[in-house]
Coordinates of N, CA and C in Angstrom, one line a residue:
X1165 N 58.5 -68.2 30.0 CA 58.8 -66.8 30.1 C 57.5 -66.0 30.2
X1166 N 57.7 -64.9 30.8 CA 56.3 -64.2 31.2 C 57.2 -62.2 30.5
X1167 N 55.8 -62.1 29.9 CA 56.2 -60.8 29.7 C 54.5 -60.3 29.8
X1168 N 54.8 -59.0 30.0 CA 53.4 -57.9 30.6 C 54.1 -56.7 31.9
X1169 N 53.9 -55.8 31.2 CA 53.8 -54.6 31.7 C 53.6 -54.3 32.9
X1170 N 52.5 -55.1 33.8 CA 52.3 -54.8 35.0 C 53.1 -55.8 35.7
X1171 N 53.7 -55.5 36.3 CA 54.5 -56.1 38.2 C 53.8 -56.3 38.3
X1172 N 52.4 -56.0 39.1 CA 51.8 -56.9 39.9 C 51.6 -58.2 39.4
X1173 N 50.6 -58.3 38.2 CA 50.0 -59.1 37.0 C 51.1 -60.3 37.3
X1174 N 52.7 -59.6 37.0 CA 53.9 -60.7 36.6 C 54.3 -61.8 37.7
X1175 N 54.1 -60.8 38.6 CA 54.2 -61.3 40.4 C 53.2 -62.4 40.6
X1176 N 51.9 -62.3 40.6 CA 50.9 -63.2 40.5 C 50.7 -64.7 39.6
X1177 N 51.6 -64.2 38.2 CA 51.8 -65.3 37.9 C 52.6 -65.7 37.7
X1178 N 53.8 -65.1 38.3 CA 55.4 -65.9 39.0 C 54.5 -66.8 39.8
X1179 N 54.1 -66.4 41.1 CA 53.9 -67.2 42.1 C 52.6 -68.6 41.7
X1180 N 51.8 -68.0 40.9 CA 50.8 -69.2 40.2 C 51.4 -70.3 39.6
X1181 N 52.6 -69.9 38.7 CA 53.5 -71.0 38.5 C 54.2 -71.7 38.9
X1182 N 55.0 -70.9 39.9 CA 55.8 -71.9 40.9 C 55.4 -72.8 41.6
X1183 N 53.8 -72.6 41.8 CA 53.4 -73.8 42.4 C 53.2 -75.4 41.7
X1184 N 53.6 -75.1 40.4 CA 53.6 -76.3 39.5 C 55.8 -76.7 39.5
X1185 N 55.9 -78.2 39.9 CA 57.5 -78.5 40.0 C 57.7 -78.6 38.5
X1186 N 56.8 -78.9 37.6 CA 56.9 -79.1 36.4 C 57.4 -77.9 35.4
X1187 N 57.1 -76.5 36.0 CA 57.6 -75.0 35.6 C 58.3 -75.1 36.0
X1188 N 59.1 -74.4 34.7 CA 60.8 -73.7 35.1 C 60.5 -72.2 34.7
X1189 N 60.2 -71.7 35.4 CA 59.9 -69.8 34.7 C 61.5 -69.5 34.4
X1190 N 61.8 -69.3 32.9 CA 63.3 -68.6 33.2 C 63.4 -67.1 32.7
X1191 N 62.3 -66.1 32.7 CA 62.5 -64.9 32.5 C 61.4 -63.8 32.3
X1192 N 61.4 -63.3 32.8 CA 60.5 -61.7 32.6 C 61.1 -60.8 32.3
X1193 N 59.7 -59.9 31.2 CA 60.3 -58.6 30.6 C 58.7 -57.8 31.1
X1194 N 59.2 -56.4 31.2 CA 58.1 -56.1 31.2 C 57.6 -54.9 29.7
X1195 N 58.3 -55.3 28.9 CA 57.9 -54.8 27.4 C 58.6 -55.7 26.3
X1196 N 57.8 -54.9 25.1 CA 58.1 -56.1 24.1 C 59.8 -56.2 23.3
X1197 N 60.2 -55.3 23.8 CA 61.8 -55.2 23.0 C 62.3 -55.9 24.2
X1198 N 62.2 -55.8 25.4 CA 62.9 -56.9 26.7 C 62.7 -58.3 26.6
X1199 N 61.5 -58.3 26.4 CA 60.8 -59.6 25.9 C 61.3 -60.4 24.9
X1200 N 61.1 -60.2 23.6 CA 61.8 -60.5 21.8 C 63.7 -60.6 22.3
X1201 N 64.4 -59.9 23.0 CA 65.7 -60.0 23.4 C 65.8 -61.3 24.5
X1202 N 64.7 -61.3 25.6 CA 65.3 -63.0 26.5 C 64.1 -63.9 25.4
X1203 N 63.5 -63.9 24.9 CA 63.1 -64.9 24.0 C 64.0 -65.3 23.2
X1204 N 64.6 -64.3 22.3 CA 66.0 -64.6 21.5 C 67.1 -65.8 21.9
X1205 N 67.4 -65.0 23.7 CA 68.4 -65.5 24.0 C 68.0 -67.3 25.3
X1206 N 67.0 -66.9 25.4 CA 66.8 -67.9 26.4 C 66.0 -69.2 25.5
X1207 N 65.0 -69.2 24.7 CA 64.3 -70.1 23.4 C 63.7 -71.1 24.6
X1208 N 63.1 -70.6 25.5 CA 61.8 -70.7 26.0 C 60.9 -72.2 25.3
X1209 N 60.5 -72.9 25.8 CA 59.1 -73.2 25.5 C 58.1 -73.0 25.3
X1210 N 57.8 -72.1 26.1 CA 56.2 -71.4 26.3 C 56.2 -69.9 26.4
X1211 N 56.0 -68.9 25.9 CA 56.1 -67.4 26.1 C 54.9 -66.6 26.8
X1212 N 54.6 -66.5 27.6 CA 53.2 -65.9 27.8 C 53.4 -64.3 27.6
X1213 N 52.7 -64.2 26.9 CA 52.8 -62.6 26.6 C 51.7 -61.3 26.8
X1214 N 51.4 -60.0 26.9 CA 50.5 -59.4 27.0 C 50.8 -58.7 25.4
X1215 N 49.4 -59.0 25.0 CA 48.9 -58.4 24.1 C 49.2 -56.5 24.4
X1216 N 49.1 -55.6 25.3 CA 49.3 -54.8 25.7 C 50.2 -54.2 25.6
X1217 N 51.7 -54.5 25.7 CA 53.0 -54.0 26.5 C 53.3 -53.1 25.8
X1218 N 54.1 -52.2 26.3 CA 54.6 -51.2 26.1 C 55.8 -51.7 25.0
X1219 N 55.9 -50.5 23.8 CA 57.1 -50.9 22.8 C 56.2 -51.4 21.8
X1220 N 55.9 -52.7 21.7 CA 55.1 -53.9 20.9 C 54.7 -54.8 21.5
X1221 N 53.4 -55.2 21.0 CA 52.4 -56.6 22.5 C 52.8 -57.3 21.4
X1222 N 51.6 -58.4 21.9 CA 51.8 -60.0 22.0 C 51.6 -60.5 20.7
X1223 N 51.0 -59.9 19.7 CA 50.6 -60.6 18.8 C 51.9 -59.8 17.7
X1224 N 52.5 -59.0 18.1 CA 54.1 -58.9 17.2 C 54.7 -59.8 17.8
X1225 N 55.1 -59.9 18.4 CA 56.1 -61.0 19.0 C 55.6 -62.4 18.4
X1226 N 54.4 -62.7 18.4 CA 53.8 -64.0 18.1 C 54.4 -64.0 16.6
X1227 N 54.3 -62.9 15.4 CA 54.8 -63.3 14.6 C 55.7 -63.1 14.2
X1228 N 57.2 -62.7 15.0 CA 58.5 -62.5 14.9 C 59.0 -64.0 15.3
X1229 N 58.3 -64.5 16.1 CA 58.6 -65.5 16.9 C 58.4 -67.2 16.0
X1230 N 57.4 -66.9 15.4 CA 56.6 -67.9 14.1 C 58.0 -68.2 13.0
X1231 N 58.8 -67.1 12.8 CA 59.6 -67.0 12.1 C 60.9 -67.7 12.4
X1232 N 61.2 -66.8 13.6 CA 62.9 -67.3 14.2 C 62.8 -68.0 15.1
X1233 N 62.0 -68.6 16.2 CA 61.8 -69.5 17.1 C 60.5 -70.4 17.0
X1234 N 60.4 -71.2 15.5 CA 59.1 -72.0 15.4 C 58.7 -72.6 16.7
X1235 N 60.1 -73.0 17.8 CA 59.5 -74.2 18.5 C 59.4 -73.4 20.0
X1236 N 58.9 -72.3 20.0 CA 58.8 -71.7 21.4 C 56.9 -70.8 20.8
X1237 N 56.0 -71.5 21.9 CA 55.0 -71.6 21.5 C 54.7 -70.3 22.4
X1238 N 53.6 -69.5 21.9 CA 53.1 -68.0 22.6 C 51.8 -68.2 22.6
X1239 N 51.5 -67.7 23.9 CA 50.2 -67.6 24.3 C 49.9 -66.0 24.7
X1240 N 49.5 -65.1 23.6 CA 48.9 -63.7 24.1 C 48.1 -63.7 24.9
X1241 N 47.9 -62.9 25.7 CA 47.1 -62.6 27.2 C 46.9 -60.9 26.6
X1242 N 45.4 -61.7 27.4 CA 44.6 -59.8 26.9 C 43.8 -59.7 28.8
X1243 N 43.8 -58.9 29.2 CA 43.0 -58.7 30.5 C 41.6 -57.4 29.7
X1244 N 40.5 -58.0 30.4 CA 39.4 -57.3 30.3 C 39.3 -56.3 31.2
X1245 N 39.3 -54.5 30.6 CA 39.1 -53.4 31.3 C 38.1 -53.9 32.2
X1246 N 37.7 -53.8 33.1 CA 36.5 -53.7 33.9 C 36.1 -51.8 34.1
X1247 N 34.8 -52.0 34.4 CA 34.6 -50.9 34.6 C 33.8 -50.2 33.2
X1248 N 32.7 -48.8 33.5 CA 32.2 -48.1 32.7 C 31.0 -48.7 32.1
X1249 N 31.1 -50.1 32.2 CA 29.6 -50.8 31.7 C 28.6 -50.3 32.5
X1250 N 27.5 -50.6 31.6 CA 26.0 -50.1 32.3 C 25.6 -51.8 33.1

């Protein structure tokens, strides 16, 4: 399951995954209360999450998740602002 705020971001890695037969993508949210609700209901394998999202990011989820879904493993995703450096 993929959660992160930006469509594009989600789009990009819909289609990065699909190219593996071994993914089964079964859901996107694009915030963290949409997210924690198909985690709930779907109990996922793998969660990829943005640290970012709107509501609550990745590292709430990580420990809501530690609790009531030991066996669905989360991987927070942080993207680097670019920009403003010297």
């Amino acid at each position: 399951m993929i959660g992160d705020g930006d469509g594009e971001f989600r789009r990009a890695l819909r289609v990065s995954l699909s190219a593996d037969p071994g993914i089964e993508l079964v859901g996107e949210a694009d915030d963290g209360e949409l997210a924690l609700q198909l985690l709930r209901r779907l109990r996922p394998d793998v969660a990829l999450v943005d640290e970012d999202m709107p509501c609550f990011g990745g590292a709430a989820i990580a420990r809501v998740l530690r609790s009531e879904l030991p066996e669905t493993r989360v991987v927070v995703m942080t993207r680097r602002k670019v920009g403003g450096c010297r």
